[in-house]
Short mmCIF file of C-alpha atoms in Angstrom, two decimals:
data_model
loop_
_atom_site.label_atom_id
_atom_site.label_comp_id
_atom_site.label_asym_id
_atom_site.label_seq_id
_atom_site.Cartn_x
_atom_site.Cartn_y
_atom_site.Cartn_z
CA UNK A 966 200.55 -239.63 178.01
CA UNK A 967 200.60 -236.31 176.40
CA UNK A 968 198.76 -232.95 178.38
CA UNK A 969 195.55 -232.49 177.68
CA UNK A 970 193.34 -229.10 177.67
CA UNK A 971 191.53 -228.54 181.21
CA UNK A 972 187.97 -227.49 179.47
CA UNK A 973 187.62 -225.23 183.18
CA UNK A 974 190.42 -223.55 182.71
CA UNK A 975 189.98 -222.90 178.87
CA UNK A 976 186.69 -221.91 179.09
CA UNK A 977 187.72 -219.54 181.76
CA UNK A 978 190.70 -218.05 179.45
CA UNK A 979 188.17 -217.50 176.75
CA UNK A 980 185.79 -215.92 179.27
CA UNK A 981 188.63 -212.66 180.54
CA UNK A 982 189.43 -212.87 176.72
CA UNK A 983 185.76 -211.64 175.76
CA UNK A 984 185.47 -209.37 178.68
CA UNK A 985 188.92 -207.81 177.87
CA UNK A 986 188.14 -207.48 174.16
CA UNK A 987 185.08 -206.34 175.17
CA UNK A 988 186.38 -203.25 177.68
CA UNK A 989 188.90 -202.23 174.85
CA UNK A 990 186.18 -201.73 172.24
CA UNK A 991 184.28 -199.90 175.12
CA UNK A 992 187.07 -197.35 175.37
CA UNK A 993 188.25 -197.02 171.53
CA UNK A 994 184.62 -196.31 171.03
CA UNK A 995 184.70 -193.60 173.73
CA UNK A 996 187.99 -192.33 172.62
CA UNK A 997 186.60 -192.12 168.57
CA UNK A 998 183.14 -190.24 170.64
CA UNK A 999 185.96 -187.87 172.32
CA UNK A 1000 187.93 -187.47 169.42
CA UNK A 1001 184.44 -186.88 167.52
CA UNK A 1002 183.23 -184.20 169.84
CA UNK A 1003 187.01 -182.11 169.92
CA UNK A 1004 186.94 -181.92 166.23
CA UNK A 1005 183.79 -180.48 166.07
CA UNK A 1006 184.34 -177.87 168.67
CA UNK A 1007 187.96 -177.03 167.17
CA UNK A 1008 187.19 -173.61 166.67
CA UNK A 1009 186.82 -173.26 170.47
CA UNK A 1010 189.31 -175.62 171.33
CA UNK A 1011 192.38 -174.19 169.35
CA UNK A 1012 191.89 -170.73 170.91
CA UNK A 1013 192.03 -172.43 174.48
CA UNK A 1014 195.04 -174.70 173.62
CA UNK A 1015 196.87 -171.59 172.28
CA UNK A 1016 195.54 -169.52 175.46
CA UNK A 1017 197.31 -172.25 177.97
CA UNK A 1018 200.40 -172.43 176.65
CA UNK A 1019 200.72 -168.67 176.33
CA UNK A 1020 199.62 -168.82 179.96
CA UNK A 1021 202.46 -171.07 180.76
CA UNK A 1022 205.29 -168.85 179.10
CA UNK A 1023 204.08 -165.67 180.90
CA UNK A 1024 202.79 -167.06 184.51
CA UNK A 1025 206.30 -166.48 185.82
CA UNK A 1026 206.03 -163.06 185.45
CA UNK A 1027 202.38 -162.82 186.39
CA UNK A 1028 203.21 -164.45 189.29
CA UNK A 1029 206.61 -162.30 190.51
CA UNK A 1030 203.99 -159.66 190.37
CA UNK A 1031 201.30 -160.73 192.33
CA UNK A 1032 203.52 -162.23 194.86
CA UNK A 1033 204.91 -158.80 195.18
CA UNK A 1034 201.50 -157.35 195.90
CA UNK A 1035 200.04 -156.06 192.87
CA UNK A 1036 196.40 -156.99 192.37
CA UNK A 1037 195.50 -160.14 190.03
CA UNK A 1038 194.07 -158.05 187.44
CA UNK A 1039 196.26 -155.32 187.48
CA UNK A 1040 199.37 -157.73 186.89
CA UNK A 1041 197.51 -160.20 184.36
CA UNK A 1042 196.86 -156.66 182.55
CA UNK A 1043 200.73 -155.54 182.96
CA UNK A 1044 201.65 -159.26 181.36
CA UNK A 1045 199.30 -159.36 178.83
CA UNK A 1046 200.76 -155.69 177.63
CA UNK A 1047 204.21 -156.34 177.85
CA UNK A 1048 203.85 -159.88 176.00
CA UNK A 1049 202.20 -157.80 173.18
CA UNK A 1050 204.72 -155.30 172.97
CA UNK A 1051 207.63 -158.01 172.62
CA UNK A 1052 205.36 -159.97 169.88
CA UNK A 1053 205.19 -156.78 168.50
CA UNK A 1054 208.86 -156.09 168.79
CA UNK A 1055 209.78 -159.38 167.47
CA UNK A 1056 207.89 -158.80 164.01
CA UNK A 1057 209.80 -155.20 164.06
CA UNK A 1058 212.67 -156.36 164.44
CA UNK A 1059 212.09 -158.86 161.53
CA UNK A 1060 209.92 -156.88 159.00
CA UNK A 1061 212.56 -153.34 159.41
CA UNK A 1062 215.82 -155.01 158.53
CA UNK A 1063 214.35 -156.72 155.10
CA UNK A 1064 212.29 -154.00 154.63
CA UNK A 1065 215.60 -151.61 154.44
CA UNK A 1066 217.44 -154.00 152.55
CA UNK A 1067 214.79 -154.81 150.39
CA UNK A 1068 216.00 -153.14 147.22
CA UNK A 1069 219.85 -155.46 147.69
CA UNK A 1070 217.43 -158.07 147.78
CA UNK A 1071 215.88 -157.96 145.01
CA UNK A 1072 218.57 -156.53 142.73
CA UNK A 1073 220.60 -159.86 144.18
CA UNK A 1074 217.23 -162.34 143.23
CA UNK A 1075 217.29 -160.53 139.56
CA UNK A 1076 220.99 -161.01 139.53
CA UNK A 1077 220.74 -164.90 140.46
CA UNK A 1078 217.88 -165.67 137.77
CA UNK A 1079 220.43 -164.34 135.39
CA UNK A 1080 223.03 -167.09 136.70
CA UNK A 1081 220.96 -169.74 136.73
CA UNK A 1082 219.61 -168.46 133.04
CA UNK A 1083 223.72 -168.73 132.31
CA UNK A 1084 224.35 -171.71 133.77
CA UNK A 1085 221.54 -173.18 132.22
CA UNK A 1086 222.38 -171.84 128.47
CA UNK A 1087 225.71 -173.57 128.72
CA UNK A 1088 227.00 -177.54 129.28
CA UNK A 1089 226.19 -180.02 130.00
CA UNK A 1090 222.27 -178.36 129.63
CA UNK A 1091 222.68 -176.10 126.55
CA UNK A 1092 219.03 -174.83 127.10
CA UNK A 1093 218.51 -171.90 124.56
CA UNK A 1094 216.61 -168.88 125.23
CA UNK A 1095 213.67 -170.38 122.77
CA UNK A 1096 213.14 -173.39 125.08
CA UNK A 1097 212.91 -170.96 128.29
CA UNK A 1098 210.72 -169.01 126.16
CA UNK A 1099 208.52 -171.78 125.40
CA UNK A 1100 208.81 -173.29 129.06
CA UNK A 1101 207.58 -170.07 130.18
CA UNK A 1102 204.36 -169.48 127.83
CA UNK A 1103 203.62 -172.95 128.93
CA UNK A 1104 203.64 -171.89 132.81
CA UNK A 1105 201.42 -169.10 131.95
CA UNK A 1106 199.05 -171.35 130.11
CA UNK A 1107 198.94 -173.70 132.84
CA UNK A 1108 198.23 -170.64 135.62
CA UNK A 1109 195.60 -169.04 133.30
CA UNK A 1110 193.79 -172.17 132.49
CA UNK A 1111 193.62 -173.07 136.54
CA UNK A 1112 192.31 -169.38 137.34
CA UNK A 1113 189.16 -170.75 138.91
CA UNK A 1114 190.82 -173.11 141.40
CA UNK A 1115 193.22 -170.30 142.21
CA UNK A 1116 190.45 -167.99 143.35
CA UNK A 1117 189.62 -170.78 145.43
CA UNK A 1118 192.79 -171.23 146.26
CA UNK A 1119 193.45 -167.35 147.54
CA UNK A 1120 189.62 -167.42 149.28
CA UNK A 1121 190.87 -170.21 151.49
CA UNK A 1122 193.95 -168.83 152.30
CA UNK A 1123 191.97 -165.62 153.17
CA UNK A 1124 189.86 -167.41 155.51
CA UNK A 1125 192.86 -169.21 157.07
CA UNK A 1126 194.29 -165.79 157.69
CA UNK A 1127 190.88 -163.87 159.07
CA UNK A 1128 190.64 -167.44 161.49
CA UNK A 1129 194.41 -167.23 162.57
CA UNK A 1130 193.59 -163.38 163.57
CA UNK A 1131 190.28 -164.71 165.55
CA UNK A 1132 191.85 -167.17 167.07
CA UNK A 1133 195.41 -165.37 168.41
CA UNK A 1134 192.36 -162.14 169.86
CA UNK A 1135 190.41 -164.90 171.69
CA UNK A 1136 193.38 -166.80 172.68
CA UNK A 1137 195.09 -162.93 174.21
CA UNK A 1138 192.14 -162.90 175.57
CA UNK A 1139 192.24 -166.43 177.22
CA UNK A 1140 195.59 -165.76 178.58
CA UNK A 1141 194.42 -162.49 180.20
CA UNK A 1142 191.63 -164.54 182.53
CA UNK A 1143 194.23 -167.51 183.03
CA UNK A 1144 196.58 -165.03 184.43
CA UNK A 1145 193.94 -162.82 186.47
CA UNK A 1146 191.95 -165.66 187.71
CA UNK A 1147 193.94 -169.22 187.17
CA UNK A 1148 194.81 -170.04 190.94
CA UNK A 1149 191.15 -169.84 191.70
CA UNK A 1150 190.44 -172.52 189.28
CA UNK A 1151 191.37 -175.54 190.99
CA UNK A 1152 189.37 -174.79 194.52
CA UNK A 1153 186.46 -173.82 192.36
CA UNK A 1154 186.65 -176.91 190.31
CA UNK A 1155 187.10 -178.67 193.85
CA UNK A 1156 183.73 -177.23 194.75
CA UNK A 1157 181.75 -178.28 191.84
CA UNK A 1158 183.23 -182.33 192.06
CA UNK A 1159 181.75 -185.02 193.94
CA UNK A 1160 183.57 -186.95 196.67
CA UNK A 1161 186.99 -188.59 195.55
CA UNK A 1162 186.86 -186.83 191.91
CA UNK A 1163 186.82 -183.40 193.72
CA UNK A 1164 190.33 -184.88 195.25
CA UNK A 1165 191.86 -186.76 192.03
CA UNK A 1166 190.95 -184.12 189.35
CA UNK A 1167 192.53 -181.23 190.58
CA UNK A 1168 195.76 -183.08 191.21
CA UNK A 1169 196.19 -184.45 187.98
CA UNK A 1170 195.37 -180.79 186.37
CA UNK A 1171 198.18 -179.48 188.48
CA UNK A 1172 200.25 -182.08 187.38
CA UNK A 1173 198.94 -181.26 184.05
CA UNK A 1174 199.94 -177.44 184.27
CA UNK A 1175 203.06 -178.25 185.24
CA UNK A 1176 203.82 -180.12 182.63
CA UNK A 1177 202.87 -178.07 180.12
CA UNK A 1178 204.79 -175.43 181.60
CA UNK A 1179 208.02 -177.65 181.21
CA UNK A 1180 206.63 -178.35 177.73
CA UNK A 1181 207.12 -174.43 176.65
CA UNK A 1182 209.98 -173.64 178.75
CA UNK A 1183 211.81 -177.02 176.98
CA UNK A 1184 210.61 -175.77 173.20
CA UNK A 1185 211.92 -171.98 174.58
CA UNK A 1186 215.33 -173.54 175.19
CA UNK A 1187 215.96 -175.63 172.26
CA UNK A 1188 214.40 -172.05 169.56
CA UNK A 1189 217.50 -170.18 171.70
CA UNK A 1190 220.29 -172.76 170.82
CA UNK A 1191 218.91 -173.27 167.46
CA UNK A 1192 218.80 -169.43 166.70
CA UNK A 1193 221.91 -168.47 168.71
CA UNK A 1194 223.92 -171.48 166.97
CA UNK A 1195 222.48 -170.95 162.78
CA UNK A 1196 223.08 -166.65 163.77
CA UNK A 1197 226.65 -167.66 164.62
CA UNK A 1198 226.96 -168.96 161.50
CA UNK A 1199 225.18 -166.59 159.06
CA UNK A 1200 227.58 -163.70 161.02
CA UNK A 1201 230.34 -165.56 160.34
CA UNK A 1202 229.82 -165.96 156.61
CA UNK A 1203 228.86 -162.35 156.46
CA UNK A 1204 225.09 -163.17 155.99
CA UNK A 1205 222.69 -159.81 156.29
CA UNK A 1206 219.62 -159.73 157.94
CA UNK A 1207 221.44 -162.04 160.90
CA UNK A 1208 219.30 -160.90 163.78
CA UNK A 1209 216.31 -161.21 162.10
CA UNK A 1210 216.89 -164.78 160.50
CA UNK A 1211 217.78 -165.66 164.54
CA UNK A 1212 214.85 -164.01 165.86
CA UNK A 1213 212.79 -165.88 162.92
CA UNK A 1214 214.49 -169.21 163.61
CA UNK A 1215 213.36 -168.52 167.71
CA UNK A 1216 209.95 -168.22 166.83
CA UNK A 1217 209.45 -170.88 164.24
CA UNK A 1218 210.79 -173.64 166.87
CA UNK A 1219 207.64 -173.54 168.41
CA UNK A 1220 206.13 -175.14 165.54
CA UNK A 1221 207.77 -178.17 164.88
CA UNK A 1222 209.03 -180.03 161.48
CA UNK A 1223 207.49 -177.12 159.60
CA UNK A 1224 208.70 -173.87 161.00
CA UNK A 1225 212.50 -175.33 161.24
CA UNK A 1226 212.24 -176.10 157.26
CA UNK A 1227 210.78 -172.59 156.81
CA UNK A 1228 213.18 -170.69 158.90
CA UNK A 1229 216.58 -172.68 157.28
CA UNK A 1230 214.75 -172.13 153.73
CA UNK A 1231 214.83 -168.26 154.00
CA UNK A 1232 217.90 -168.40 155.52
CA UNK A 1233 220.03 -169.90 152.74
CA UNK A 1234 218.00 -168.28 149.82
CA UNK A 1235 219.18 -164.95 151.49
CA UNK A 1236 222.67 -166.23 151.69
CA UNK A 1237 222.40 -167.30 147.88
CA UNK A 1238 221.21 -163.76 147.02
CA UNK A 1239 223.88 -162.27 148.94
CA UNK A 1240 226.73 -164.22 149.28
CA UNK A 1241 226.87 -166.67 146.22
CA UNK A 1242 226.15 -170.77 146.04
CA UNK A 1243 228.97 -171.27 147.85
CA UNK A 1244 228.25 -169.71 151.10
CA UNK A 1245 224.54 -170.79 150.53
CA UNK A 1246 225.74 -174.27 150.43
CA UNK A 1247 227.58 -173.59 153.40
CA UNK A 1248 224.94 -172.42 155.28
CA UNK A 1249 222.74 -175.10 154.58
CA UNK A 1250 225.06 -176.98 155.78
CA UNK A 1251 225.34 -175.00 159.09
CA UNK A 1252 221.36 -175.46 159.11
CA UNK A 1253 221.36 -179.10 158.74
CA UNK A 1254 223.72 -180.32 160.79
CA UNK A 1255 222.09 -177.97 164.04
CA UNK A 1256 218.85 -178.97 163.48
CA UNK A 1257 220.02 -182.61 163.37
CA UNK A 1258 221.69 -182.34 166.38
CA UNK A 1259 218.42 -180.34 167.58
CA UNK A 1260 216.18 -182.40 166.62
CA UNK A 1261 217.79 -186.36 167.35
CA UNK A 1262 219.60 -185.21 170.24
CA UNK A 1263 218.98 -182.06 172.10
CA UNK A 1264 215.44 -181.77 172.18
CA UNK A 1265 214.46 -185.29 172.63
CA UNK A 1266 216.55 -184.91 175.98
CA UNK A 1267 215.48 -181.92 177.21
CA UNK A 1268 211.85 -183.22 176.67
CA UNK A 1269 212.20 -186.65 178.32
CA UNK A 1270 214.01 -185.13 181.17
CA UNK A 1271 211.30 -182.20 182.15
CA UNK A 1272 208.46 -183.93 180.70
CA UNK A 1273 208.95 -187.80 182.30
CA UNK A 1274 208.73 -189.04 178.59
CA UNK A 1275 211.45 -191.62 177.34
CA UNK A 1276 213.82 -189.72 174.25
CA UNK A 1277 212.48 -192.50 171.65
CA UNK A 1278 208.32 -191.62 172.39
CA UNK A 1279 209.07 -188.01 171.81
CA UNK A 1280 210.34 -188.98 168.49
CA UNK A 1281 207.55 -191.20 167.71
CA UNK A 1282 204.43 -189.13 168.82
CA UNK A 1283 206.04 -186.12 166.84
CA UNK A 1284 205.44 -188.60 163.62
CA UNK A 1285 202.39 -190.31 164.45
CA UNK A 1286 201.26 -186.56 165.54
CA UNK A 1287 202.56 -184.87 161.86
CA UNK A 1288 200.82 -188.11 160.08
CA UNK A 1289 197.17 -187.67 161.95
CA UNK A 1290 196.99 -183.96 161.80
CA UNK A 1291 199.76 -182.19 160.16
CA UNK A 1292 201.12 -179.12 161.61
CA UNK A 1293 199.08 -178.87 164.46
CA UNK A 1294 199.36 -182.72 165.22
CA UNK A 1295 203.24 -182.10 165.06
CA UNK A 1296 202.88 -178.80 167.77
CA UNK A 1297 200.03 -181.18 170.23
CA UNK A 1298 201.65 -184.70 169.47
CA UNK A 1299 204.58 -184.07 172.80
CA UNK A 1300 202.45 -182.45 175.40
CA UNK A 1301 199.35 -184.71 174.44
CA UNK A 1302 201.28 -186.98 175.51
CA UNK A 1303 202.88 -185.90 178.64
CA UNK A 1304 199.57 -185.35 179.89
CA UNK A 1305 198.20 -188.90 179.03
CA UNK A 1306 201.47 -189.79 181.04
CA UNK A 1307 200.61 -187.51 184.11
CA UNK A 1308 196.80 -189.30 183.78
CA UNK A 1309 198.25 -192.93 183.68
CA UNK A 1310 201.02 -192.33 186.70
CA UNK A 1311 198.54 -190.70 188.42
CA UNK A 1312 196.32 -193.94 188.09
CA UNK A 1313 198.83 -196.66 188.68
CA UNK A 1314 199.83 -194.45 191.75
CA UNK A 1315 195.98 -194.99 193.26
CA UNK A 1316 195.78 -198.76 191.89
CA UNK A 1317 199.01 -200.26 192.94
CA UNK A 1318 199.08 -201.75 196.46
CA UNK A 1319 202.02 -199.90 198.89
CA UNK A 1320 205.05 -202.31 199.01
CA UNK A 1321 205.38 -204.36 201.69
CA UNK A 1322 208.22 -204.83 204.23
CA UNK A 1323 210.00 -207.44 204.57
CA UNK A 1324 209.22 -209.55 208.20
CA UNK A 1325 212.89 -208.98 209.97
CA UNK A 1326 214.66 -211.70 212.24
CA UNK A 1327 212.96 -210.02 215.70
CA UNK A 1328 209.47 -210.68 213.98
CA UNK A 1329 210.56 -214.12 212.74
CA UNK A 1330 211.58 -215.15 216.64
CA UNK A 1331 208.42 -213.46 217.79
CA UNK A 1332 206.04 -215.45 215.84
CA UNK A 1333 208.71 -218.13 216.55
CA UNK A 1334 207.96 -217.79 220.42
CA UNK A 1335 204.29 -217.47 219.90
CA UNK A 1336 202.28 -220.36 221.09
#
């Protein structure tokens, strides 16, 4: 006789099916509410994103200091300065060199659109100076005809610049109080919780902090090989502006997918001004094949090993991150999370029973011997 359906037991499955269907829509509605609420206080929330992980790459310091007697606010002052003047430093050291060299430059991009006007003119292309001519009245057509959305164009990009400059003061600004007053944080947030949160929350922000502080010491490590192992190259091939292109590539690790294309884009258009195709070729080369190794290899291990994540999530939350919200969903996307990973171990920590031992033989005989 063939097994039949226990109507108890099915009506029971159906029952946890509802309640669990039910629960999930519960959260993804709270999550979409969350989600809601972040976006529209963005303009507050990017400054304070920005603020903490500048926190995290200076607290070292801040905290040599303080440990070596120096009052909070005279040493969150000290660290606040001295980041400044190497930010400053940085863009010196970056806007001098072209600046000088400037003139070669341009006398080299002049010198290329000649080339590729030669190259062009001959086989297997034969493109006569009437059809460049004609290609070129039709650009300027095109661009004078699209004048209005252009203005629009340039008054968003203004905005995006005047917000960027709000947003790096507030977030200097941020980093100053973090430093001066971020170890009284967690007893006063301990003072304003009720009963077990005021024990759970401050442990998983710890946790949190230290994650994130893995999270820019990690992205610190993996600018230094990239820029160390693309300046080798460019010096090698006799690139100019070497320390600058390493300084840039440094700097543009920290924002991901983007800044790596940027960097290895000025890079070999510099070494096609200078040097010639060849050595451009070479040196895009040079770029790919480091920021492959970067990129599939290198960071995803540094990343899983500080930051408890497994080498295949980082990859994937670095897409789904760059799909949701571009650039900035590309920088959030691996410490996101590695703090939803400090939040869930945290909770299966407090929800999972404590193993238990195994009886041994003396407690077998015992309860043996027991009447």
């Amino acid at each position: 006789m063939p097994p039949t359906f226990d109507a108890a037991k099915t009506l029971a499955a159906l029952r946890s099916s509802a309640r669990i269907s039910l629960d999930l829509l519960l959260v993804l509605a709270m999550t979409t509410v969350s989600l809601w609420l972040l976006g529209r206080m963005w303009s507050i929330v990017w400054p304070l994103v920005i603020g903490l992980l500048l926190t995290t790459l200076t607290w070292p310091l801040a905290h040599f200091l303080r440990r070596n007697g120096w009052p909070p606010a005279l040493a969150a002052s000290t660290v606040t300065v001295l980041f400044l003047l190497v930010a400053t430093g940085v863009v010196a050291l970056i806007a001098v060199p072209v600046a000088s060299q400037s003139g070669e430059l341009t006398d080299g991009v002049v010198a290329g659109i000649h080339k590729v006007r030669e190259w062009a003119a001959g086989p297997p292309l034969n493109i006569g100076d009437d059809e460049i001519t004609q290609a070129s009245d039709a650009a300027i057509a095109r661009l004078q005809s699209s004048a209005g959305s252009m203005v629009a164009t340039v008054v968003t990009a203004v905005n995006t610049v005047v917000n960027g400059l709000v947003t790096a003061v507030l977030a200097l600004f941020l980093m100053f109080f973090f430093l001066k007053d971020g170890p009284r944080f967690l007893p006063w947030l301990t003072r304003q919780l009720p009963g077990r949160l005021a024990i759970d929350v401050p442990i998983v922000v710890a946790r949190g902090w230290n994650t994130l502080g893995v999270f820019v010491r990690s992205q610190a490590l993996v600018g230094l090989l990239d820029a160390v192992f693309i300046g080798l190259g460019l010096w090698i091939l006799g690139v100019p502006l070497v320390l600058p292109l390493a300084v840039l590539t440094f700097v543009s690790a920290f924002v991901p997918i983007v800044g790596a294309l940027f960097a290895g884009l000025v890079a070999v258009l510099i070494a096609l001004v200078s040097n010639g195709p060849t050595d451009a070729l070479i040196v895009l080369a040079i770029i790919v094949v480091v920021q492959q190794v970067e990129g599939n290899v290198l960071q995803p291990m540094i990343q899983s090993r500080g930051l408890g994540l497994h080498a295949a999530v980082v990859l994937l939350v670095v897409t789904l991150g760059g799909s949701l919200a571009g650039i900035v969903g590309s920088l959030l996307a691996v410490p996101v999370a590695a703090l939803v990973a400090v939040v869930w171990n945290y909770l299966r920590e407090q929800l999972s029973e404590p193993p238990q031992e195994p009886a041994t033989d003396e407690q077998h005989t015992g309860a043996a011997a027991t009447p």
